[in-house]
Short mmCIF file of C-alpha atoms and ligand atoms in Angstrom, two decimals:
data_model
loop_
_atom_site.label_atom_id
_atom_site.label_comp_id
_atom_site.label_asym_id
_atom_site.label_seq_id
_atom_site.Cartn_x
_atom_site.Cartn_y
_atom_site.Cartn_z
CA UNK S 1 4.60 18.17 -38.31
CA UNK S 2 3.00 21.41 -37.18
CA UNK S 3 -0.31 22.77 -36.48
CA UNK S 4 -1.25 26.36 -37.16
CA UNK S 5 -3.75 28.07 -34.99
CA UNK S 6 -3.64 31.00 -36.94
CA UNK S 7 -6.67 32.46 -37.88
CA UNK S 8 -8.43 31.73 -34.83
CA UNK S 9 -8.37 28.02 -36.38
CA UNK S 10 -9.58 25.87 -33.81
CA UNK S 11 -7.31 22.78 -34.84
CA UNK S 12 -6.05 23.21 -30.99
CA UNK S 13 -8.44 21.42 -28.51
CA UNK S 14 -8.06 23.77 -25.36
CA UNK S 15 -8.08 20.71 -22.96
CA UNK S 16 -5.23 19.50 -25.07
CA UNK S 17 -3.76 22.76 -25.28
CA UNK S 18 -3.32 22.77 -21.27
CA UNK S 19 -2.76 19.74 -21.25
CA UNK S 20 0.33 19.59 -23.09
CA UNK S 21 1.53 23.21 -22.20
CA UNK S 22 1.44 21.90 -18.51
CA UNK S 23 4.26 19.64 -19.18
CA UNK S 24 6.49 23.01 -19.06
CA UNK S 25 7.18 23.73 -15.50
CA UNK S 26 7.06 27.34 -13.97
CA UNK S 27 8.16 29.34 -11.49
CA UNK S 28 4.72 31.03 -9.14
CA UNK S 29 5.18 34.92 -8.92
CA UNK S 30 2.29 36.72 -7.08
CA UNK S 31 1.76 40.56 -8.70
CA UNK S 32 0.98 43.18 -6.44
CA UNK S 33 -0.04 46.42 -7.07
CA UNK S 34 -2.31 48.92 -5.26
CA UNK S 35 -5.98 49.34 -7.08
CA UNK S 36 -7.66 52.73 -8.08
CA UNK S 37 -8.65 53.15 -3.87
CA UNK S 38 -5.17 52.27 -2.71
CA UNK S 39 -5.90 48.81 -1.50
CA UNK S 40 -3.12 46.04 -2.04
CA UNK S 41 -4.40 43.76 -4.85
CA UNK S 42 -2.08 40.04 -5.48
CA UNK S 43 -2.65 37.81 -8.42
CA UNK S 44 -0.44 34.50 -9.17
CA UNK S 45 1.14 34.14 -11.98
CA UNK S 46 3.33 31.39 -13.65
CA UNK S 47 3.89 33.26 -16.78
CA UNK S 48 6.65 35.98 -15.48
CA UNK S 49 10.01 36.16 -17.34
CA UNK S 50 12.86 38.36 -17.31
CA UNK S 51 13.35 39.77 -21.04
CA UNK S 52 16.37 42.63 -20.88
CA UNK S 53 19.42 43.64 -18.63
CA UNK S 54 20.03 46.83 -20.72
CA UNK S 55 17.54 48.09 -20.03
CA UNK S 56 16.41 45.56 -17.17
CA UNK S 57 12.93 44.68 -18.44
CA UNK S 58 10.66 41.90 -17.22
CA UNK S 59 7.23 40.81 -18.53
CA UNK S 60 4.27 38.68 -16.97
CA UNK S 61 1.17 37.45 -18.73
CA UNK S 62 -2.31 38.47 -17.35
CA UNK S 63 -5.52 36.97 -19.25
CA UNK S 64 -7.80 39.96 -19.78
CA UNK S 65 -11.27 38.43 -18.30
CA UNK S 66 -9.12 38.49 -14.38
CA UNK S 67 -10.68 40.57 -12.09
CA UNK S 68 -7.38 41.25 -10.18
CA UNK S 69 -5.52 42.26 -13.42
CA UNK S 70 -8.76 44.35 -13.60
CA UNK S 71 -8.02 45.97 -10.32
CA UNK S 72 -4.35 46.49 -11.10
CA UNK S 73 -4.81 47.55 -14.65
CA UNK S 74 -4.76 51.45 -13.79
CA UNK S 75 -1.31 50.99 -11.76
CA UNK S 76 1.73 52.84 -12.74
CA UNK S 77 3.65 50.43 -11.19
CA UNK S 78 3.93 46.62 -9.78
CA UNK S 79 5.99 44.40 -7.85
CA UNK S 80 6.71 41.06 -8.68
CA UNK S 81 7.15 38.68 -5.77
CA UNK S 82 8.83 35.29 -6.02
CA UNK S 83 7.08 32.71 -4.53
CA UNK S 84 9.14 30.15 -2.02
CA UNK S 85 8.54 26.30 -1.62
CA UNK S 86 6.70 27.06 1.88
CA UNK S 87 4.14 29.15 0.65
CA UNK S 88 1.82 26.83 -1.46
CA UNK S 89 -0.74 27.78 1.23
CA UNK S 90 -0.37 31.45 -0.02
CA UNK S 91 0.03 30.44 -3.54
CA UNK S 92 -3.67 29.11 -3.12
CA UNK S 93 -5.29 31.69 -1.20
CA UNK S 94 -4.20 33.80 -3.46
CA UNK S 95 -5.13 32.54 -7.00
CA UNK S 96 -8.58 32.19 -5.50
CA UNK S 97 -11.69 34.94 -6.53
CA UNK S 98 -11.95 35.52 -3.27
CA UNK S 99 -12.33 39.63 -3.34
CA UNK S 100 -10.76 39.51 0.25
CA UNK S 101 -8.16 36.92 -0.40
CA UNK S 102 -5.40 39.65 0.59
CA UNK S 103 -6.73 40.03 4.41
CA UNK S 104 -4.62 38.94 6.99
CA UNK S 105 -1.46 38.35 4.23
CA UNK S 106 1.55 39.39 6.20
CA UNK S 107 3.67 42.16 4.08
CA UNK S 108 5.77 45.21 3.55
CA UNK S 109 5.48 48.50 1.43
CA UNK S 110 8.42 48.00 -1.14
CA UNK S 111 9.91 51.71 -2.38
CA UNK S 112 7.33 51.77 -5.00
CA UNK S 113 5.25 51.11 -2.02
CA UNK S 114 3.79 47.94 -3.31
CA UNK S 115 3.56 44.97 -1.02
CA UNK S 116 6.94 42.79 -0.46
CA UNK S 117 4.73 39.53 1.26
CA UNK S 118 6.52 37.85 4.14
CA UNK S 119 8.67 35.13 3.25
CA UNK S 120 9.26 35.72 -0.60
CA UNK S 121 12.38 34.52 -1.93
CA UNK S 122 12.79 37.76 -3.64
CA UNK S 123 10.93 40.81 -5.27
CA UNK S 124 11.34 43.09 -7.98
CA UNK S 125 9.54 46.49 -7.96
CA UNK S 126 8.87 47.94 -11.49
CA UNK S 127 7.19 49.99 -13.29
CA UNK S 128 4.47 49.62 -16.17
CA UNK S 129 6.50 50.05 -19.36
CA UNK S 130 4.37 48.48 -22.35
CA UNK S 131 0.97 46.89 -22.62
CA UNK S 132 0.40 44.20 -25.78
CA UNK S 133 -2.57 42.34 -26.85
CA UNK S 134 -1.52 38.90 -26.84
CA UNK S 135 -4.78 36.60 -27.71
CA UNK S 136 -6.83 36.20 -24.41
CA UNK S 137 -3.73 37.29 -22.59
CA UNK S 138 -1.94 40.40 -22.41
CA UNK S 139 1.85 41.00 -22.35
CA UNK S 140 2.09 43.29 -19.35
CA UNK S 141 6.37 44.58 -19.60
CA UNK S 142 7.70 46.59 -16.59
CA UNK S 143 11.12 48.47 -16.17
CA UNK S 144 12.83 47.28 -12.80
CA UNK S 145 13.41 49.96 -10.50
CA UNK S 146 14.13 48.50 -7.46
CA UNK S 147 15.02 44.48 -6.34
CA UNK S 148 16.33 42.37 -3.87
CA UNK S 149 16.09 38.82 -2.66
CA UNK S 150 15.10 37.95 1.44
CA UNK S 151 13.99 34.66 1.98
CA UNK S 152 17.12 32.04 1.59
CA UNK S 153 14.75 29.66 0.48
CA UNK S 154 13.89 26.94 -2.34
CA UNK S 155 11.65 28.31 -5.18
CA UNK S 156 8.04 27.25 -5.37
CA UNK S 157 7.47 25.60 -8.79
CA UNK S 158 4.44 25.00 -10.78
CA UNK S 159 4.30 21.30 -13.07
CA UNK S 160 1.33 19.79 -14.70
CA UNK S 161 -1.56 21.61 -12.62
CA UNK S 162 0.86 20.64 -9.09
CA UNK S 163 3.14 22.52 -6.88
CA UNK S 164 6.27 21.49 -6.36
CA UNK S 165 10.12 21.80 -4.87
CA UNK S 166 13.46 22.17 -6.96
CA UNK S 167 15.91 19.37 -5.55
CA UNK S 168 18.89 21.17 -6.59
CA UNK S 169 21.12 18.32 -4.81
CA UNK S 170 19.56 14.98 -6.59
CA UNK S 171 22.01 14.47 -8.33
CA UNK S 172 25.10 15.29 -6.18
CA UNK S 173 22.99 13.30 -3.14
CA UNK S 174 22.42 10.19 -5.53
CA UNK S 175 26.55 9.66 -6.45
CA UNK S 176 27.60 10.10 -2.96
CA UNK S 177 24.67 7.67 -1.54
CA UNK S 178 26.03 5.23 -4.91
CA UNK S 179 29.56 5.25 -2.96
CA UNK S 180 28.72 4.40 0.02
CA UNK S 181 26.20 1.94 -0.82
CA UNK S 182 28.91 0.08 -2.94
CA UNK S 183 30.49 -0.25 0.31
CA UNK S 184 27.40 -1.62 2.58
CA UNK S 185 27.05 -4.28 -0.24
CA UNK S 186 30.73 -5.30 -0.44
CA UNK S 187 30.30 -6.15 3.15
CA UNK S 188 26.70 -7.53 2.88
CA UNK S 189 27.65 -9.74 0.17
CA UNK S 190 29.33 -12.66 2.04
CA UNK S 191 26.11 -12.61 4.23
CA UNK S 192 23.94 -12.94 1.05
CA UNK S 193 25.90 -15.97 0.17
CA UNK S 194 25.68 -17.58 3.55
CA UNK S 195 21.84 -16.97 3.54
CA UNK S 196 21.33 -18.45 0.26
CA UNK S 197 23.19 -21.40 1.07
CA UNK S 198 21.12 -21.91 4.30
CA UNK S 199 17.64 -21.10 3.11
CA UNK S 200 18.16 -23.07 -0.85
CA UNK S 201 16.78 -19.32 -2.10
CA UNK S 202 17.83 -16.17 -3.80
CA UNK S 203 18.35 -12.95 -2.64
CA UNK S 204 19.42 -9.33 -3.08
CA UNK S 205 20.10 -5.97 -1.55
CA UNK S 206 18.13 -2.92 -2.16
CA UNK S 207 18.92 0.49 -1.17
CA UNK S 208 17.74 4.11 -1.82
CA UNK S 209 19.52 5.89 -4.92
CA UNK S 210 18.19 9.46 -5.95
CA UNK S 211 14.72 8.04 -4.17
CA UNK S 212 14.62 5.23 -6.78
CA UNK S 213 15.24 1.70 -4.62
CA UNK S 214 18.27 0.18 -6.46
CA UNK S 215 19.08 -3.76 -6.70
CA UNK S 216 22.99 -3.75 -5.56
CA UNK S 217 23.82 -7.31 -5.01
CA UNK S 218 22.31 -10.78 -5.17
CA UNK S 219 23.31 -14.28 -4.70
CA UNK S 220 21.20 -17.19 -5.78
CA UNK S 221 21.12 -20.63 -4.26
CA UNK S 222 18.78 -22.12 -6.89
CA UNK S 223 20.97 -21.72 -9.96
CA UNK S 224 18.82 -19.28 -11.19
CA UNK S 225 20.59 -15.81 -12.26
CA UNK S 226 20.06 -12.87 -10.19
CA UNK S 227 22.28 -11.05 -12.38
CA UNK S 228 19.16 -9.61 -14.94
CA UNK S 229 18.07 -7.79 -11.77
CA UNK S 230 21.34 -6.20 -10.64
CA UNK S 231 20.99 -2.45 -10.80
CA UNK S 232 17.81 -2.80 -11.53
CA UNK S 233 15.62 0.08 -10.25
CA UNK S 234 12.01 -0.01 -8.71
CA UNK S 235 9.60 3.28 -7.76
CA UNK S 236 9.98 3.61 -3.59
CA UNK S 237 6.27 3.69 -3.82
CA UNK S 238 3.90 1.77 -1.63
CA UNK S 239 3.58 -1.12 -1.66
CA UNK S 240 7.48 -1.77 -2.64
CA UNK S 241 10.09 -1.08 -0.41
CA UNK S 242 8.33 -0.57 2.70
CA UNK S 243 11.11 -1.64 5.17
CA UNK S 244 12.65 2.03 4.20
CA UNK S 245 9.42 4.34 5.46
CA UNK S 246 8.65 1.36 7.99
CA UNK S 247 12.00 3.01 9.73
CA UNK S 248 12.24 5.88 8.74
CA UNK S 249 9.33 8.35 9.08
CA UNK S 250 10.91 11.11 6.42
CA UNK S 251 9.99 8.41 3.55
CA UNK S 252 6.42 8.01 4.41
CA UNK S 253 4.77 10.74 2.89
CA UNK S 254 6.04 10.09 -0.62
CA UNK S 255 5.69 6.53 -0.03
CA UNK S 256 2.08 6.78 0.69
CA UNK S 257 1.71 9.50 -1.97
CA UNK S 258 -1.52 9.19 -4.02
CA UNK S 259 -0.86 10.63 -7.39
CA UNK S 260 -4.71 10.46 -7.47
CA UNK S 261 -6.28 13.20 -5.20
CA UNK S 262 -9.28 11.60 -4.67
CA UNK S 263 -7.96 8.82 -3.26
CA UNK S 264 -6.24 8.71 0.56
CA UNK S 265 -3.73 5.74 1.35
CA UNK S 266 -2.39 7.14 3.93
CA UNK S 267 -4.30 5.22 6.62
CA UNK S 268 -3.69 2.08 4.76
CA UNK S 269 0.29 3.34 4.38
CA UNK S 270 -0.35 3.43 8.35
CA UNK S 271 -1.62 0.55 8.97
CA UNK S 272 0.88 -1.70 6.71
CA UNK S 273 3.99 0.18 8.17
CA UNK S 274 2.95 -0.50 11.71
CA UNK S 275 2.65 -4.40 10.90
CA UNK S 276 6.40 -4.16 9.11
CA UNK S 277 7.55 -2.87 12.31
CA UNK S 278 6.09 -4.79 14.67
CA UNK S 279 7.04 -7.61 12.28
CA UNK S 280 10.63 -6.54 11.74
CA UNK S 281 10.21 -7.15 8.05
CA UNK S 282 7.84 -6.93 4.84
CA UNK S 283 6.50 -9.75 3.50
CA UNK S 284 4.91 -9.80 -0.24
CA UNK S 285 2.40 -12.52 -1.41
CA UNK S 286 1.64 -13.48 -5.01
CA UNK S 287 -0.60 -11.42 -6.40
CA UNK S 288 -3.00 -11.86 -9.76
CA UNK S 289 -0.63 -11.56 -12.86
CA UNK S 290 2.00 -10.96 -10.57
CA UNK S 291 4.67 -11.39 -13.30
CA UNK S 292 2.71 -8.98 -15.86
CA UNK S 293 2.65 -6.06 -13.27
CA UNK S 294 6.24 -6.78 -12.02
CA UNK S 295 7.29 -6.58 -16.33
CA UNK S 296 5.30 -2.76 -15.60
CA UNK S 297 6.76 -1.47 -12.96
CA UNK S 298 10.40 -2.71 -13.70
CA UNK S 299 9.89 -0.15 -16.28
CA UNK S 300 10.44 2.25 -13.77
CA UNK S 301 13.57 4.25 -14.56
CA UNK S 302 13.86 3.00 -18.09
CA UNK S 303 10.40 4.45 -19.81
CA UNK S 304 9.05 6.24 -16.66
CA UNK S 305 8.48 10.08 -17.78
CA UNK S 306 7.08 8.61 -21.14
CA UNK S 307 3.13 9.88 -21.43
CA UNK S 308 1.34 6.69 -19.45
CA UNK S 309 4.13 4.76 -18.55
CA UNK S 310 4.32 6.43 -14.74
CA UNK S 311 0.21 5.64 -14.99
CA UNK S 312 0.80 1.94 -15.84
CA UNK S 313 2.99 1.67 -12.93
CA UNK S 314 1.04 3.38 -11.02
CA UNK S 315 -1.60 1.15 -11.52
CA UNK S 316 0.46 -2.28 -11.64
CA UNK S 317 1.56 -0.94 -7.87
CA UNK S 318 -2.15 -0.75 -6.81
CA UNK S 319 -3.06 -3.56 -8.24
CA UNK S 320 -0.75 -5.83 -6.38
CA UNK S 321 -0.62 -3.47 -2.79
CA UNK S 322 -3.56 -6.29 -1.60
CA UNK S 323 -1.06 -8.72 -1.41
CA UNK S 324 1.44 -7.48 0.18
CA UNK S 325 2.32 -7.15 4.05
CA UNK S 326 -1.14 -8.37 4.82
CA UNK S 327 -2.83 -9.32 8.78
CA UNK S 328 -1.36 -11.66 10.75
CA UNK S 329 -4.76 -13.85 10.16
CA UNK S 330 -3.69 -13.93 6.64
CA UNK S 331 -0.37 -15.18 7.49
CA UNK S 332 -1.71 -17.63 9.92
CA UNK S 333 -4.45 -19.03 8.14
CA UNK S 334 -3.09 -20.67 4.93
CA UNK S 335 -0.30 -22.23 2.38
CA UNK S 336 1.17 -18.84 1.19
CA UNK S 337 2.96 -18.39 -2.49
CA UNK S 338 5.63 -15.42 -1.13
CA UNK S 339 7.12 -13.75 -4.00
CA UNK S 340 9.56 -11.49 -1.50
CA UNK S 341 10.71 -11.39 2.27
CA UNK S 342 12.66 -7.99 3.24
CA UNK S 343 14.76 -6.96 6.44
CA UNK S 344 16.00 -3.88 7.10
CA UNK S 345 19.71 -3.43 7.83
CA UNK S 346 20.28 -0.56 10.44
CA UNK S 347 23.11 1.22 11.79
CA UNK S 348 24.19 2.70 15.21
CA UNK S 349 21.48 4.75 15.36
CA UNK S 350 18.63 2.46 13.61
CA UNK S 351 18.98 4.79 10.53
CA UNK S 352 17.55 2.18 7.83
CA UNK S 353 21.09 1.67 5.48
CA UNK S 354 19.90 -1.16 2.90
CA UNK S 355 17.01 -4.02 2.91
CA UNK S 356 17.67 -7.65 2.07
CA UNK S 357 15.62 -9.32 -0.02
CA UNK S 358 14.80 -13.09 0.36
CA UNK S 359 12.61 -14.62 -3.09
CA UNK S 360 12.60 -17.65 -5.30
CA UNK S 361 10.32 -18.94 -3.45
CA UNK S 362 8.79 -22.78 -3.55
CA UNK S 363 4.49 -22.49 -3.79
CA UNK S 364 2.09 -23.02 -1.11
CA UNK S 365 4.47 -22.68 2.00
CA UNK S 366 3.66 -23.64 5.16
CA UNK S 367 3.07 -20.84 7.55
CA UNK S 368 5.59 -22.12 9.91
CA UNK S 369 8.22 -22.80 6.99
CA UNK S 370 7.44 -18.50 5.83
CA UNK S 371 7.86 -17.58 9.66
CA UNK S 372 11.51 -19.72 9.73
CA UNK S 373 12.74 -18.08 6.44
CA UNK S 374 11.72 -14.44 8.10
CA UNK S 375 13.80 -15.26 10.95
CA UNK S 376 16.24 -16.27 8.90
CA UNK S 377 16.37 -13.09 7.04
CA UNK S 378 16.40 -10.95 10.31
CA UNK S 379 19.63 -12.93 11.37
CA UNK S 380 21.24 -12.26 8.61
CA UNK S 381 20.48 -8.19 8.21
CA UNK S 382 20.85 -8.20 11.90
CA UNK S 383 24.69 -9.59 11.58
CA UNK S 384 24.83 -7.39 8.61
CA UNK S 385 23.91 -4.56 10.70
CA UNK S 386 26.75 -5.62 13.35
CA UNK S 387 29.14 -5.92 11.36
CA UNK S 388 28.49 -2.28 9.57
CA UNK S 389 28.75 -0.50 12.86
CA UNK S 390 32.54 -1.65 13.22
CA UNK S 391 33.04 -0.40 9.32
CA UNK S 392 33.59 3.25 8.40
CA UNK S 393 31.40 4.13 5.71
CA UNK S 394 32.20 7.41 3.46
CA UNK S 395 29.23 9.49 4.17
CA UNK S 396 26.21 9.82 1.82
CA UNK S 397 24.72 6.60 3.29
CA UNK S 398 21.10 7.70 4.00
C1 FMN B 1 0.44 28.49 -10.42
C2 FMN B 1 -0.52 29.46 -11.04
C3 FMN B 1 -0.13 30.20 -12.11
C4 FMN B 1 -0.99 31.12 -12.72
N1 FMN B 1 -0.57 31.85 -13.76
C5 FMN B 1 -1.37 32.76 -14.32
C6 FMN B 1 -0.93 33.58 -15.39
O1 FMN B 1 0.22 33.47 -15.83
N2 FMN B 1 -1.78 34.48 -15.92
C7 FMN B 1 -3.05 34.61 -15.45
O2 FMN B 1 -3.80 35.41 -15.97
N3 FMN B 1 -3.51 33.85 -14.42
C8 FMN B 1 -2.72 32.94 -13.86
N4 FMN B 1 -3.17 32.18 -12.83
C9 FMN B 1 -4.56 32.37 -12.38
C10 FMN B 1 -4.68 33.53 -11.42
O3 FMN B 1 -3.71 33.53 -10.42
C11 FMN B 1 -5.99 33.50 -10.63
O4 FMN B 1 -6.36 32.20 -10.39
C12 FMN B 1 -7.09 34.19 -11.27
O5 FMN B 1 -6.59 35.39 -11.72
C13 FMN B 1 -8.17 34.38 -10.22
O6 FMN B 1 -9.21 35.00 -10.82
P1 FMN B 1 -9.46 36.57 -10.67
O7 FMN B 1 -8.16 37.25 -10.99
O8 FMN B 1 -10.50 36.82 -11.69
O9 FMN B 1 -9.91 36.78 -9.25
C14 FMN B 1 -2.31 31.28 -12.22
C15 FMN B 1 -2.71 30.52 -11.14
C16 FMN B 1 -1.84 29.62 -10.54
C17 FMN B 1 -2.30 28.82 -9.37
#
């Protein structure tokens, strides 16, 4: 199926239009030029490409109605600066209308004598080669004179009206984490068995692959399978997981994350984290259609990246956050349905290496009976944790 726009035939709804068209990630270049007085005028663009070696052409897209393309527009030539990871702030300033947005920016005449800005990954001076008429947009193509690249830094990218980083070692990171993990569960696994035997329940190990939490190992006690959740793997996204950012403080921004703007969990991502540690572990109550949220967010890794899938879980996560790692009172106060207890298994250095997970839990427990199986739990990841230290993991265990 295709739609044709041609004609000026509005079949194209512009919010869908940028809507779907910001599913295409970009690079963010900022143009720089000097206008009709001299002064150094910027504008950010995502829509810069190279197009020829021989002759070494590249092209950017300016939309007519800007009033920086405006001020550029009589330039001979232009230099095209590559934005890096750490200069969102930049990015920003500089997309804004602001007719001053360039005071204070740090930079460099480039041969051309354009500005280079401080802390580019690189920049390409060129001059203006070809003009088309291109819709709203014009096709501005320059001829690179003169190049180079400073900053050894990650590129900033542009996805879906967001900024961004390029992990260009996921997937390496993910196979040699997978190794070593395999190895922390061989040696967890005997301790699995022994605390399902003791407590009557099931459990399972979870540890950070590729920033996914993976299910590695389980035992049951209960004859029920744990198998259907081996390998199984769940968003690190509050309020799952939270031994991991509860010890170590590199996980808690994208724990926390809001994919929402308006909204600012990061007080409440505080607040439960400091109870986890204080605690020692994470405890998760039943929560309202527990079972239909857990079917959404098991999802995760299977469907995510589908158009309202990641939303569904997203939601399904909020929905059930209430009930887990609540106030002390909470835990004090009633019979508690627990659907999971988690310790954190440590090495040497209290670097978190794996969390084991206690569930299968019988309805309305007894406070005391929830505060037994914890310390249960802690003996276990705590002998798990001894034992590791004697054991020489490959590295790639985070
Ligand atoms: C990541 C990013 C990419 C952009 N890409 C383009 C682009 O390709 N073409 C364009 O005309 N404007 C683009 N813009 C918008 C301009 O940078 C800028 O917001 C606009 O030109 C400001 O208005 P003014 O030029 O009228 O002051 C982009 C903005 C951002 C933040």
């Amino acid at each position: 199926m295709s739609t044709s726009n041609e004609g000026g035939n509005p079949a194209v709804e512009p919010h869908l239009f940028r809507d779907v068209l910001g599913h295409f990630p970009t690079g963010v270049v900022v143009i720089t030029a000097k206008d009709a007085e001299g002064d150094p005028v910027a504008m950010v663009v995502g829509s810069f490409t190279s197009v020829s070696l021989d002759p070494p052409l590249v092209a950017f897209l300016p939309q007519r109605t800007s009033s920086s393309y405006a001020r550029m527009y009589g330039a001979a030539d232009f230099c095209v600066n590559v934005l890096s990871e750490n200069q969102i702030e930049l990015s920003r300033r500089l997309a804004s209308r602001d007719p001053n947005k360039f005071d204070g920016v740090a930079w460099r005449p480039s041969p051309a004598g354009n500005p280079i800005l401080d802390g580019s990954v690189a920049w390409i001076d060129c001059t203006l080669t070809a003009r088309h008429t291109a819709g709203d947009h014009d096709i501005v193509i320059g001829t690179v004179t003169a190049l180079d690249t400073q900053e050894p830094a990650g590129p900033l990218l542009f996805f879906q009206g967001g900024y961004g980083r390029f992990d260009r070692s996921a997937a390496e990171n993910a196979a040699t984490q997978l190794s070593a993990q395999l190895q922390i569960s061989d040696v967890t696994r005997p301790h699995l068995e022994a605390l399902a035997a003791e407590t009557g329940l099931e459990t399972f190990t979870q540890s950070i692959i590729g920033g996914d939490l993976l299910i590695m190992t389980g035992v049951s006690a209960t004859g029920r399978s744990v198998r259907e959740h081996i390998g199984r793997r769940l968003p690190l996204r509050m309020p799952y997981g939270a031994t991991f950012p509860a010890v170590d403080e590199s996980l808690v921004a994208a724990w926390a994350r809001a994919n929402d703007s308006a909204h600012h969990p990061e007080a409440e991502a505080a607040e439960r984290l400091e109870r986890v540690r204080r605690r020692g572990w994470s405890i998760g109550l039943v929560a309202p259609n527990h079972d239909e949220h857990w079917a959404t967010i098991s999802q995760h890794g299977r469907d995510s990246g589908h158009a309202g899938v990641d939303v569904r879980i997203r939601e399904a996560l909020e929905s059930i956050a209430g009930a887990y790692d609540p106030s002390d009172e909470t835990l004090r106060s009633r019979l508690l349905n627990v659907r999971i207890l988690a310790a954190p298994v440590c090495d040497a250095n209290g670097a978190i290496l794996e969390s084991i997970v206690l569930f299968g839990f019988p309805a309305q427990a007894a406070p005391e009976q929830v505060q037994r199986w914890a310390q249960q739990l802690l003996a276990t990841a705590e002998a798990v944790s001894q034992e590791l230290i004697g054991f020489d993991i490959q590295a790639g265990a985070r």
